[in-house]
Coordinates of C-alpha atoms in Angstrom, one line a residue:
M1 CA -37.0 23.1 41.0
D2 CA -39.4 21.5 38.5
R3 CA -40.1 17.8 38.2
A4 CA -38.0 17.4 35.0
T5 CA -34.9 18.9 36.6
R6 CA -35.3 16.6 39.6
N7 CA -35.7 13.5 37.3
R8 CA -32.5 14.4 35.4
G9 CA -30.6 14.7 38.7
W10 CA -31.8 11.3 39.9
E11 CA -30.8 9.7 36.6
R12 CA -27.3 11.2 36.9
N13 CA -27.0 9.9 40.5
E14 CA -28.2 6.4 39.4
R15 CA -25.6 6.3 36.6
R16 CA -22.8 7.6 38.9
P17 CA -21.0 4.6 40.5
R18 CA -20.9 4.5 44.3
V19 CA -17.6 4.2 46.0
F20 CA -18.2 0.8 47.6
Q21 CA -20.2 -0.6 44.6
F22 CA -18.9 -3.7 43.0
S23 CA -19.4 -3.0 39.3
E24 CA -17.3 -2.8 36.1
S25 CA -17.9 1.0 35.9
N26 CA -16.3 1.5 39.4
P27 CA -12.5 1.8 39.1
L28 CA -12.2 0.9 42.8
S29 CA -13.8 -2.5 42.4
P30 CA -10.5 -4.5 42.1
Y31 CA -9.2 -2.8 45.2
L32 CA -12.4 -3.5 47.1
F33 CA -11.9 -7.3 46.4
L34 CA -8.3 -7.0 47.7
I35 CA -9.2 -5.2 51.0
P36 CA -10.1 -8.3 53.1
H37 CA -6.9 -10.2 52.1
A38 CA -4.8 -7.1 52.5
A39 CA -6.3 -6.5 56.0
L40 CA -5.5 -10.0 57.1
F41 CA -2.1 -9.9 55.6
L42 CA -1.2 -6.7 57.4
L43 CA -2.7 -8.0 60.7
F44 CA -1.2 -11.5 60.7
T45 CA 2.0 -11.1 58.7
V46 CA 3.3 -7.6 58.4
Y47 CA 2.5 -6.5 61.9
P48 CA 4.0 -9.6 63.6
I49 CA 7.2 -9.2 61.6
G50 CA 7.4 -5.5 62.4
F51 CA 6.8 -6.1 66.0
G52 CA 9.4 -8.9 66.1
V53 CA 12.0 -6.6 64.6
Y54 CA 11.0 -4.0 67.3
V55 CA 11.3 -6.5 70.1
S56 CA 14.7 -7.7 68.8
L57 CA 16.1 -4.2 69.0
H58 CA 15.0 -3.7 72.7
R59 CA 15.7 -5.5 75.9
W60 CA 12.2 -6.8 76.2
D61 CA 10.8 -7.6 79.7
V62 CA 7.1 -8.0 80.0
L63 CA 7.2 -7.1 83.7
A64 CA 9.2 -3.9 83.2
S65 CA 7.6 -0.5 82.6
T66 CA 10.2 0.5 80.0
Q67 CA 11.9 -1.5 77.2
P68 CA 15.4 0.0 76.7
F69 CA 16.7 0.2 73.1
V70 CA 19.8 -1.9 72.7
G71 CA 20.3 -1.8 68.9
L72 CA 21.8 -4.9 67.3
E73 CA 23.1 -6.4 70.6
F74 CA 21.1 -9.6 70.3
Y75 CA 22.1 -10.0 66.7
R76 CA 25.8 -9.5 67.7
R77 CA 25.4 -12.4 70.3
L78 CA 24.5 -14.7 67.4
L79 CA 27.9 -14.0 65.9
D80 CA 30.0 -14.1 69.1
P81 CA 31.4 -17.7 69.7
N82 CA 31.6 -17.0 73.5
T83 CA 27.8 -16.7 73.9
V84 CA 25.4 -19.5 74.6
Q85 CA 23.1 -18.2 71.9
F86 CA 25.9 -18.6 69.3
Q87 CA 26.5 -22.2 70.4
F88 CA 23.0 -23.5 70.4
F89 CA 21.5 -21.4 67.6
W90 CA 24.0 -22.5 65.0
K91 CA 24.0 -26.1 66.3
T92 CA 20.3 -26.4 66.0
L93 CA 20.3 -24.6 62.7
L94 CA 22.7 -27.2 61.4
N95 CA 20.4 -29.9 62.7
T96 CA 17.6 -28.3 60.8
L97 CA 19.6 -28.1 57.6
L98 CA 20.5 -31.8 57.9
F99 CA 16.8 -32.6 58.2
V100 CA 16.0 -30.4 55.2
A101 CA 18.8 -31.9 53.1
V102 CA 17.7 -35.5 53.8
S103 CA 13.9 -35.1 54.0
V104 CA 13.2 -32.8 51.0
P105 CA 14.5 -35.2 48.3
L106 CA 12.6 -38.1 49.9
L107 CA 9.4 -36.0 50.1
V108 CA 9.6 -34.8 46.5
G109 CA 10.9 -38.0 44.9
G110 CA 8.6 -40.2 47.0
A111 CA 5.6 -38.0 46.1
L112 CA 6.4 -38.1 42.4
S113 CA 6.8 -41.9 42.5
L114 CA 3.5 -42.4 44.3
A115 CA 1.7 -40.0 41.9
L116 CA 3.1 -41.9 38.9
L117 CA 1.9 -45.2 40.5
V118 CA -1.6 -44.2 41.4
N119 CA -2.0 -42.3 38.1
R120 CA -1.8 -45.6 36.2
P121 CA -5.0 -47.5 35.4
I122 CA -4.7 -50.0 38.2
S123 CA -7.5 -51.5 40.2
G124 CA -8.2 -49.8 43.5
R125 CA -6.2 -46.7 42.7
G126 CA -8.8 -44.5 44.4
F127 CA -8.3 -46.5 47.6
F128 CA -4.5 -46.2 47.4
R129 CA -4.8 -42.4 46.8
A130 CA -6.9 -42.1 49.9
V131 CA -4.5 -44.3 51.9
F132 CA -1.4 -42.3 50.9
F133 CA -3.1 -38.9 51.6
A134 CA -5.0 -39.8 54.8
P135 CA -2.0 -39.2 57.2
N136 CA -1.9 -35.6 56.1
I137 CA -5.2 -34.9 57.9
F138 CA -3.7 -35.7 61.3
A139 CA -2.3 -33.1 63.6
V140 CA 1.4 -33.2 64.3
S141 CA 0.7 -34.2 67.9
V142 CA -1.2 -37.3 66.7
V143 CA 1.6 -38.2 64.3
G144 CA 4.3 -37.7 67.0
L145 CA 2.5 -39.8 69.6
V146 CA 1.7 -42.6 67.1
W147 CA 5.4 -42.9 66.0
R148 CA 6.6 -42.5 69.6
W149 CA 4.5 -45.5 70.4
V150 CA 5.6 -47.5 67.4
L151 CA 9.3 -46.8 67.9
D152 CA 9.6 -46.6 71.7
N153 CA 12.9 -48.1 73.0
Q154 CA 11.2 -50.6 75.4
A155 CA 7.5 -50.9 74.6
G156 CA 7.5 -49.9 71.0
L157 CA 5.7 -52.1 68.5
V158 CA 8.8 -52.4 66.2
N159 CA 11.0 -53.4 69.1
I160 CA 8.5 -56.0 70.4
V161 CA 8.3 -57.6 66.9
L162 CA 12.1 -57.6 66.6
D163 CA 12.6 -59.1 70.1
E164 CA 9.7 -61.5 70.3
Y165 CA 9.5 -62.8 66.7
L166 CA 12.9 -62.2 65.1
G167 CA 15.2 -62.5 68.0
V168 CA 16.9 -59.2 67.3
R169 CA 18.1 -57.0 70.2
P170 CA 15.8 -54.0 70.6
I171 CA 17.0 -50.8 69.0
N172 CA 17.1 -47.5 70.8
F173 CA 15.2 -45.5 68.1
I174 CA 14.5 -42.6 70.4
T175 CA 17.8 -42.1 72.2
E176 CA 20.6 -43.1 69.8
Q177 CA 21.8 -41.7 66.6
P178 CA 21.3 -42.2 63.7
W179 CA 18.1 -43.9 64.8
A180 CA 16.6 -40.8 66.3
W181 CA 16.9 -38.9 63.0
L182 CA 15.6 -41.9 61.1
S183 CA 12.5 -41.9 63.3
I184 CA 11.8 -38.3 62.7
I185 CA 12.4 -38.4 59.0
L186 CA 10.3 -41.6 58.7
A187 CA 7.4 -40.0 60.6
T188 CA 7.6 -36.9 58.5
L189 CA 7.7 -38.9 55.2
W190 CA 4.6 -40.9 56.3
W191 CA 2.8 -37.8 57.4
T192 CA 3.3 -35.3 54.5
V193 CA 4.3 -37.2 51.4
G194 CA 0.6 -37.6 50.5
F195 CA 0.1 -33.9 50.1
N196 CA 2.8 -33.5 47.5
M197 CA 1.5 -36.6 45.8
V198 CA -1.9 -35.0 45.3
I199 CA -0.2 -31.9 43.7
Y200 CA 1.8 -34.1 41.4
L201 CA -1.2 -36.2 40.6
A202 CA -3.2 -33.1 39.5
A203 CA -0.3 -32.0 37.3
L204 CA 0.0 -35.4 35.7
Q205 CA -3.7 -35.5 34.8
G206 CA -3.2 -32.1 33.1
I207 CA -0.7 -33.5 30.6
P208 CA -2.5 -34.2 27.2
K209 CA -2.6 -37.9 26.4
T210 CA -2.0 -37.1 22.8
Y211 CA 1.7 -36.4 23.7
Y212 CA 2.1 -40.0 24.9
E213 CA 0.2 -41.5 22.0
A214 CA 2.5 -39.7 19.6
A215 CA 5.5 -40.9 21.5
E216 CA 4.3 -44.5 21.4
L217 CA 3.8 -44.2 17.6
D218 CA 7.5 -43.2 17.4
G219 CA 8.4 -46.2 19.5
A220 CA 9.5 -44.3 22.6
S221 CA 10.3 -46.3 25.7
T222 CA 8.7 -45.7 29.1
W223 CA 11.8 -43.9 30.3
A224 CA 11.9 -41.8 27.1
K225 CA 8.3 -40.7 27.6
F226 CA 9.0 -39.8 31.2
S227 CA 12.2 -37.9 30.6
H228 CA 11.0 -36.0 27.4
I229 CA 7.4 -35.5 28.2
T230 CA 6.4 -36.0 31.9
W231 CA 9.4 -34.5 33.7
P232 CA 9.6 -31.3 31.6
L233 CA 5.9 -30.6 31.8
L234 CA 6.1 -31.2 35.6
S235 CA 8.8 -28.6 36.1
P236 CA 6.6 -25.7 37.3
T237 CA 4.9 -28.1 39.7
T238 CA 8.3 -29.3 40.9
V239 CA 9.4 -25.7 41.6
F240 CA 6.3 -25.2 43.7
V241 CA 6.6 -28.5 45.6
V242 CA 10.3 -28.1 46.3
I243 CA 10.0 -24.6 47.6
T244 CA 7.0 -25.3 49.8
T245 CA 8.6 -28.5 51.1
V246 CA 11.8 -26.7 52.0
I247 CA 9.9 -24.0 53.8
A248 CA 7.9 -26.6 55.7
S249 CA 11.0 -28.6 56.6
F250 CA 12.7 -25.5 58.0
Q251 CA 9.8 -25.3 60.4
L252 CA 10.5 -28.7 62.0
F253 CA 9.1 -28.6 65.5
G254 CA 6.4 -31.1 66.6
Q255 CA 8.1 -34.3 65.4
S256 CA 11.3 -33.6 67.2
L257 CA 9.5 -32.3 70.3
I258 CA 7.2 -35.4 70.7
I259 CA 9.3 -38.3 69.3
T260 CA 12.8 -37.5 70.6
G261 CA 12.4 -34.4 72.7
G262 CA 15.3 -32.9 70.8
G263 CA 17.7 -35.5 72.1
P264 CA 20.0 -37.2 72.4
S265 CA 22.2 -34.2 73.6
R266 CA 20.2 -31.8 71.4
S267 CA 21.2 -33.6 68.3
T268 CA 17.6 -33.6 66.9
Q269 CA 16.6 -30.2 68.4
S270 CA 15.5 -28.0 65.5
V271 CA 16.2 -24.3 65.4
I272 CA 12.5 -23.5 65.9
M273 CA 12.5 -25.6 69.1
Y274 CA 15.5 -23.7 70.4
I275 CA 13.9 -20.3 69.5
T276 CA 10.8 -21.4 71.4
E277 CA 12.9 -22.5 74.4
E278 CA 14.8 -19.2 74.4
G279 CA 11.6 -17.2 74.3
F280 CA 9.2 -19.1 76.5
S281 CA 11.5 -21.2 78.8
N282 CA 14.4 -18.7 79.3
F283 CA 12.1 -15.7 78.8
Q284 CA 14.7 -14.1 76.5
F285 CA 12.1 -12.6 74.2
S286 CA 14.5 -10.2 72.4
S287 CA 17.1 -12.9 71.8
A288 CA 14.4 -15.2 70.5
A289 CA 13.1 -12.5 68.2
A290 CA 16.6 -11.8 66.8
M291 CA 17.0 -15.5 66.1
A292 CA 13.6 -15.6 64.4
M293 CA 14.6 -12.7 62.2
V294 CA 17.9 -14.3 61.2
L295 CA 16.1 -17.6 60.4
G296 CA 13.6 -15.8 58.3
L297 CA 16.3 -14.1 56.3
I298 CA 18.0 -17.5 55.8
M299 CA 14.8 -19.1 54.6
M300 CA 14.1 -16.2 52.2
L301 CA 17.7 -16.6 50.8
F302 CA 17.1 -20.3 50.3
T303 CA 13.8 -19.6 48.6
V304 CA 15.3 -17.1 46.2
V305 CA 18.2 -19.3 45.3
Q306 CA 16.0 -22.3 44.7
F307 CA 13.5 -20.3 42.7
R308 CA 16.2 -18.8 40.4
A309 CA 17.9 -22.2 39.9
L310 CA 14.7 -24.1 39.2
A311 CA 13.2 -21.4 37.1
R312 CA 16.4 -21.3 35.0
D313 CA 16.0 -25.1 34.5
I314 CA 12.4 -24.6 33.3
G315 CA 13.6 -21.9 30.9
M316 CA 16.3 -24.2 29.5
G317 CA 13.8 -27.0 29.1
A318 CA 11.5 -24.7 27.2
K319 CA 14.3 -23.6 24.9
G320 CA 15.2 -27.2 24.3
D321 CA 11.7 -28.1 23.5
A322 CA 11.5 -25.2 21.0
R323 CA 14.6 -26.4 19.3

């Protein structure tokens, strides 16, 4: 082979894209960028879900050499009123739904109100933004212990103030209803409302000021500017905030565990707490896996319904604006 032939071969090899080369000429480049995320998604999401389904279909015993297949037996128990699983799973699920129904409107409405407040040109607004967001950096264990100390029945800061300075009989915030739920919701609101506030604040700063200037020239009131400009343009953000807040609220665990311990009489025990108890205290891994699968399906159903309802509102708003 002469030198000219070898040079042409090297030039063809240099122009030919390598399989793992990140370049515009390589058609596999987009997939190469996706591989790290896909690998983590398969390892930490798809595999645990698949393994959970497998465990829920078997009588799982970590000490046994074989795990017999039982089909839908543990799912059937969740629908049988004569089983313990039926009684406590649906009771704790209703507790969780109550928490979602009360906390989500507060977390969304409170976050929007705070964002509107600190988006105004007031003095020290950077300080207030930091103060409202700061609790979000704490772990749930810290939040639970702080509020447990503040609201303790005997030695809590609130009860000391009520008793010593106001002459009011101490309130059993931890062991009586509705104070127990109020304690959990108040702690959750203080802890997480700042995160939603930051999301709303970013969305508010993305609205062009020319819209408000035009509305002011037309004599629009503050409420008219909010209802016809701010709220419609915040709709996509609201969809995101509502869905993520509902999903996070369904995962209530640490606040109930640390502040009330699930009491009184399991009235503040969340469904995640009961699934954990079933799996790691009662060692009923298959039953806990079946409950987790059912809870996951319920959360997916809620998410789909919310997304369709809120997305429809956004579409109607867009049509209204077009008219």
